[in-house]
Amino acid sequence: MRTHTITRSTAETDITVTVNLDGTGAYDNETGVGFFDHMLDQLARHSLIDITVRAKGDLHIDDHHTVEDTGIALGQALAAALGDKRGITRYGACLLPMDDALVRCALDLSARPYLIWNVEMPTAKIGTFDTELVREFFTALATHGGITLHVDMLHGINAHHIAEATFKSVARALRQAVETDPRKQDAIPSTKGAL
């Protein structure tokens, strides 16, 4: 079973993340940041990766450390659960509409982290949540998960819809990429023989 748990403790946060790549999209996320929990729930539900997050952070300062460090831990957990990546599809893509928002994601579980982010939020806040933290989360996830990640907003007016569409599009692309390829279940998906 492709599962892993990461615990990451710093002076700013204490985070435990568990993932099951062969799950059903079950989620149990508690970070103390309501909107972020909602986005993590979307990530799990639409990727079919079971995700459990317990995070305690310095929220009296702001949400930044909690969101970024959760991205770090989640990326590390995904990379560890993938192991040598034998048999995975490796690539995934999704064009996801959510009301006024249309977001495109393409990703490669390449072990070469890179983020292209063409998303502009029309507001600085969604409730009390800083919208710039959406990018911070995906930067941390891509960097520590070894993911080449391209996210492009093609349309969007409402910041909540745009943010949610990014999480859902990344989730659907991840769902494809982590799936076992039935034609090459024992092969590493690279001519190099390693990822």
Short mmCIF file of C-alpha atoms in Angstrom, two decimals:
data_model
loop_
_atom_site.label_atom_id
_atom_site.label_comp_id
_atom_site.label_asym_id
_atom_site.label_seq_id
_atom_site.Cartn_x
_atom_site.Cartn_y
_atom_site.Cartn_z
CA MET A 1 0.00 0.00 0.00
CA ARG A 2 1.36 3.43 -0.95
CA THR A 3 1.02 5.32 2.30
CA HIS A 4 3.27 7.55 4.36
CA THR A 5 3.19 9.76 7.44
CA ILE A 6 5.43 12.80 7.91
CA THR A 7 5.84 14.73 11.14
CA ARG A 8 7.50 18.12 10.90
CA SER A 9 8.19 20.24 13.98
CA THR A 10 9.76 23.70 14.03
CA ALA A 11 9.63 26.71 16.32
CA GLU A 12 6.71 27.94 14.19
CA THR A 13 4.63 24.83 13.48
CA ASP A 14 4.01 21.23 14.52
CA ILE A 15 2.50 19.24 11.65
CA THR A 16 1.66 15.60 10.96
CA VAL A 17 0.46 14.57 7.51
CA THR A 18 -0.67 11.09 6.44
CA VAL A 19 -1.45 10.17 2.82
CA ASN A 20 -2.77 7.04 1.15
CA LEU A 21 -2.34 7.24 -2.62
CA ASP A 22 -4.72 4.31 -3.14
CA GLY A 23 -7.51 5.79 -1.08
CA THR A 24 -11.02 6.99 -1.82
CA GLY A 25 -10.54 10.71 -1.20
CA ALA A 26 -11.24 10.53 2.53
CA TYR A 27 -10.08 13.58 4.48
CA ASP A 28 -9.64 14.72 8.06
CA ASN A 29 -7.82 18.03 8.09
CA GLU A 30 -7.39 20.38 11.04
CA THR A 31 -4.96 23.27 10.64
CA GLY A 32 -6.75 25.99 12.55
CA VAL A 33 -7.25 27.85 9.25
CA GLY A 34 -10.83 27.24 8.15
CA PHE A 35 -10.60 28.15 4.48
CA PHE A 36 -7.35 26.20 4.11
CA ASP A 37 -8.95 23.10 5.67
CA HIS A 38 -11.72 23.43 3.09
CA MET A 39 -9.13 23.53 0.29
CA LEU A 40 -7.24 20.50 1.67
CA ASP A 41 -10.55 18.64 1.79
CA GLN A 42 -11.05 19.46 -1.90
CA LEU A 43 -7.52 18.28 -2.69
CA ALA A 44 -8.21 14.91 -1.06
CA ARG A 45 -11.72 14.42 -2.42
CA HIS A 46 -10.85 15.14 -6.04
CA SER A 47 -7.47 13.35 -6.11
CA LEU A 48 -8.86 10.23 -4.37
CA ILE A 49 -5.80 10.46 -2.11
CA ASP A 50 -6.75 10.03 1.54
CA ILE A 51 -5.26 12.96 3.45
CA THR A 52 -5.12 13.57 7.18
CA VAL A 53 -3.49 16.75 8.47
CA ARG A 54 -2.98 17.89 12.04
CA ALA A 55 -1.27 21.26 12.24
CA LYS A 56 -0.62 23.61 15.13
CA GLY A 57 1.03 26.83 14.11
CA ASP A 58 1.73 30.37 15.22
CA LEU A 59 -1.65 31.65 14.06
CA HIS A 60 -1.36 34.56 16.49
CA ILE A 61 1.19 35.93 13.98
CA ASP A 62 -0.65 34.94 10.79
CA ASP A 63 -1.52 31.87 8.70
CA HIS A 64 1.62 31.92 6.54
CA HIS A 65 3.81 29.43 8.42
CA THR A 66 0.96 26.96 8.91
CA VAL A 67 -0.04 26.97 5.24
CA GLU A 68 3.51 26.84 3.86
CA ASP A 69 4.72 24.18 6.29
CA THR A 70 1.67 22.03 5.58
CA GLY A 71 2.61 22.22 1.89
CA ILE A 72 6.15 21.14 2.77
CA ALA A 73 4.97 18.17 4.84
CA LEU A 74 2.33 17.12 2.31
CA GLY A 75 4.87 17.26 -0.51
CA GLN A 76 7.31 15.13 1.52
CA ALA A 77 4.57 12.62 2.34
CA LEU A 78 3.52 12.33 -1.32
CA ALA A 79 7.11 11.83 -2.49
CA ALA A 80 7.74 9.15 0.15
CA ALA A 81 4.47 7.33 -0.62
CA LEU A 82 5.40 7.24 -4.33
CA GLY A 83 8.71 5.53 -3.55
CA ASP A 84 10.70 4.87 -6.73
CA LYS A 85 7.55 5.71 -8.77
CA ARG A 86 7.54 2.32 -10.44
CA GLY A 87 4.35 1.77 -12.44
CA ILE A 88 2.84 5.25 -12.07
CA THR A 89 1.33 7.20 -14.94
CA ARG A 90 3.59 10.13 -13.93
CA TYR A 91 1.78 12.92 -15.83
CA GLY A 92 -1.60 14.49 -15.19
CA ALA A 93 -3.63 17.40 -16.48
CA CYS A 94 -7.00 18.99 -15.85
CA LEU A 95 -9.04 21.87 -17.21
CA LEU A 96 -11.44 22.68 -14.40
CA PRO A 97 -14.41 25.05 -14.47
CA MET A 98 -15.99 26.42 -11.31
CA ASP A 99 -18.64 28.99 -12.08
CA ASP A 100 -16.73 32.08 -13.34
CA ALA A 101 -13.32 30.46 -12.81
CA LEU A 102 -11.51 28.25 -15.30
CA VAL A 103 -8.16 26.83 -14.20
CA ARG A 104 -5.77 24.59 -16.08
CA CYS A 105 -3.22 22.37 -14.36
CA ALA A 106 -0.54 20.16 -15.87
CA LEU A 107 1.98 18.31 -13.73
CA ASP A 108 4.81 15.82 -13.86
CA LEU A 109 5.96 13.75 -10.89
CA SER A 110 9.47 14.18 -12.23
CA ALA A 111 11.50 14.76 -9.04
CA ARG A 112 12.40 18.09 -10.70
CA PRO A 113 10.45 20.71 -8.73
CA TYR A 114 9.29 23.71 -10.69
CA LEU A 115 6.25 25.94 -10.36
CA ILE A 116 4.72 28.05 -13.09
CA TRP A 117 1.92 30.10 -11.53
CA ASN A 118 -0.28 32.27 -13.72
CA VAL A 119 -3.08 32.94 -11.26
CA GLU A 120 -4.20 36.41 -10.21
CA MET A 121 -6.50 36.80 -7.26
CA PRO A 122 -8.88 39.77 -7.53
CA THR A 123 -8.90 40.30 -3.75
CA ALA A 124 -6.24 40.10 -1.03
CA LYS A 125 -8.52 38.14 1.30
CA ILE A 126 -11.10 35.36 1.24
CA GLY A 127 -12.74 35.98 4.59
CA THR A 128 -9.68 36.23 6.85
CA PHE A 129 -7.49 34.07 4.57
CA ASP A 130 -4.67 35.78 2.64
CA THR A 131 -5.09 34.80 -1.01
CA GLU A 132 -1.32 35.01 -1.63
CA LEU A 133 -1.01 31.89 0.54
CA VAL A 134 -2.53 29.75 -2.21
CA ARG A 135 0.65 30.23 -4.22
CA GLU A 136 2.82 29.69 -1.12
CA PHE A 137 1.14 26.34 -0.52
CA PHE A 138 1.66 25.12 -4.08
CA THR A 139 5.26 26.36 -4.13
CA ALA A 140 5.98 24.27 -1.02
CA LEU A 141 4.05 21.25 -2.37
CA ALA A 142 5.88 21.30 -5.71
CA THR A 143 9.30 21.88 -4.16
CA HIS A 144 9.09 19.18 -1.52
CA GLY A 145 7.03 16.75 -3.61
CA GLY A 146 9.42 16.94 -6.56
CA ILE A 147 6.62 18.06 -8.86
CA THR A 148 6.83 20.10 -12.04
CA LEU A 149 3.59 22.03 -11.65
CA HIS A 150 1.97 24.46 -14.08
CA VAL A 151 -1.19 26.27 -12.97
CA ASP A 152 -2.92 28.79 -15.23
CA MET A 153 -6.09 30.74 -14.56
CA LEU A 154 -7.85 31.25 -17.87
CA HIS A 155 -10.88 33.09 -16.42
CA GLY A 156 -11.99 34.20 -13.00
CA ILE A 157 -13.80 36.94 -11.11
CA ASN A 158 -14.44 35.52 -7.65
CA ALA A 159 -11.37 34.79 -5.49
CA HIS A 160 -13.03 31.90 -3.64
CA HIS A 161 -13.92 30.22 -6.93
CA ILE A 162 -10.43 30.79 -8.35
CA ALA A 163 -8.69 29.38 -5.28
CA GLU A 164 -10.99 26.37 -5.12
CA ALA A 165 -10.58 25.71 -8.84
CA THR A 166 -6.79 25.66 -8.43
CA PHE A 167 -6.97 23.06 -5.67
CA LYS A 168 -9.47 20.95 -7.58
CA SER A 169 -7.54 21.10 -10.85
CA VAL A 170 -4.29 20.11 -9.13
CA ALA A 171 -6.18 17.32 -7.36
CA ARG A 172 -7.59 15.90 -10.59
CA ALA A 173 -4.17 16.06 -12.26
CA LEU A 174 -2.57 14.32 -9.25
CA ARG A 175 -5.23 11.63 -9.43
CA GLN A 176 -4.11 10.79 -12.98
CA ALA A 177 -0.39 11.02 -12.26
CA VAL A 178 -0.28 8.73 -9.20
CA GLU A 179 -2.46 6.05 -10.82
CA THR A 180 -0.81 2.78 -11.73
CA ASP A 181 -0.40 2.37 -15.49
CA PRO A 182 -1.92 -1.04 -16.29
CA ARG A 183 0.36 -1.42 -19.33
CA LYS A 184 3.59 -0.73 -17.40
CA GLN A 185 2.98 -1.70 -13.78
CA ASP A 186 6.59 -2.73 -13.12
CA ALA A 187 8.40 0.00 -15.06
CA ILE A 188 9.78 3.37 -14.01
CA PRO A 189 8.13 5.88 -16.38
CA SER A 190 11.37 7.32 -17.74
CA THR A 191 13.95 6.29 -20.35
CA LYS A 192 16.58 7.12 -17.70
CA GLY A 193 15.32 4.25 -15.56
CA ALA A 194 14.95 6.50 -12.50
CA LEU A 195 12.92 9.47 -11.35
#
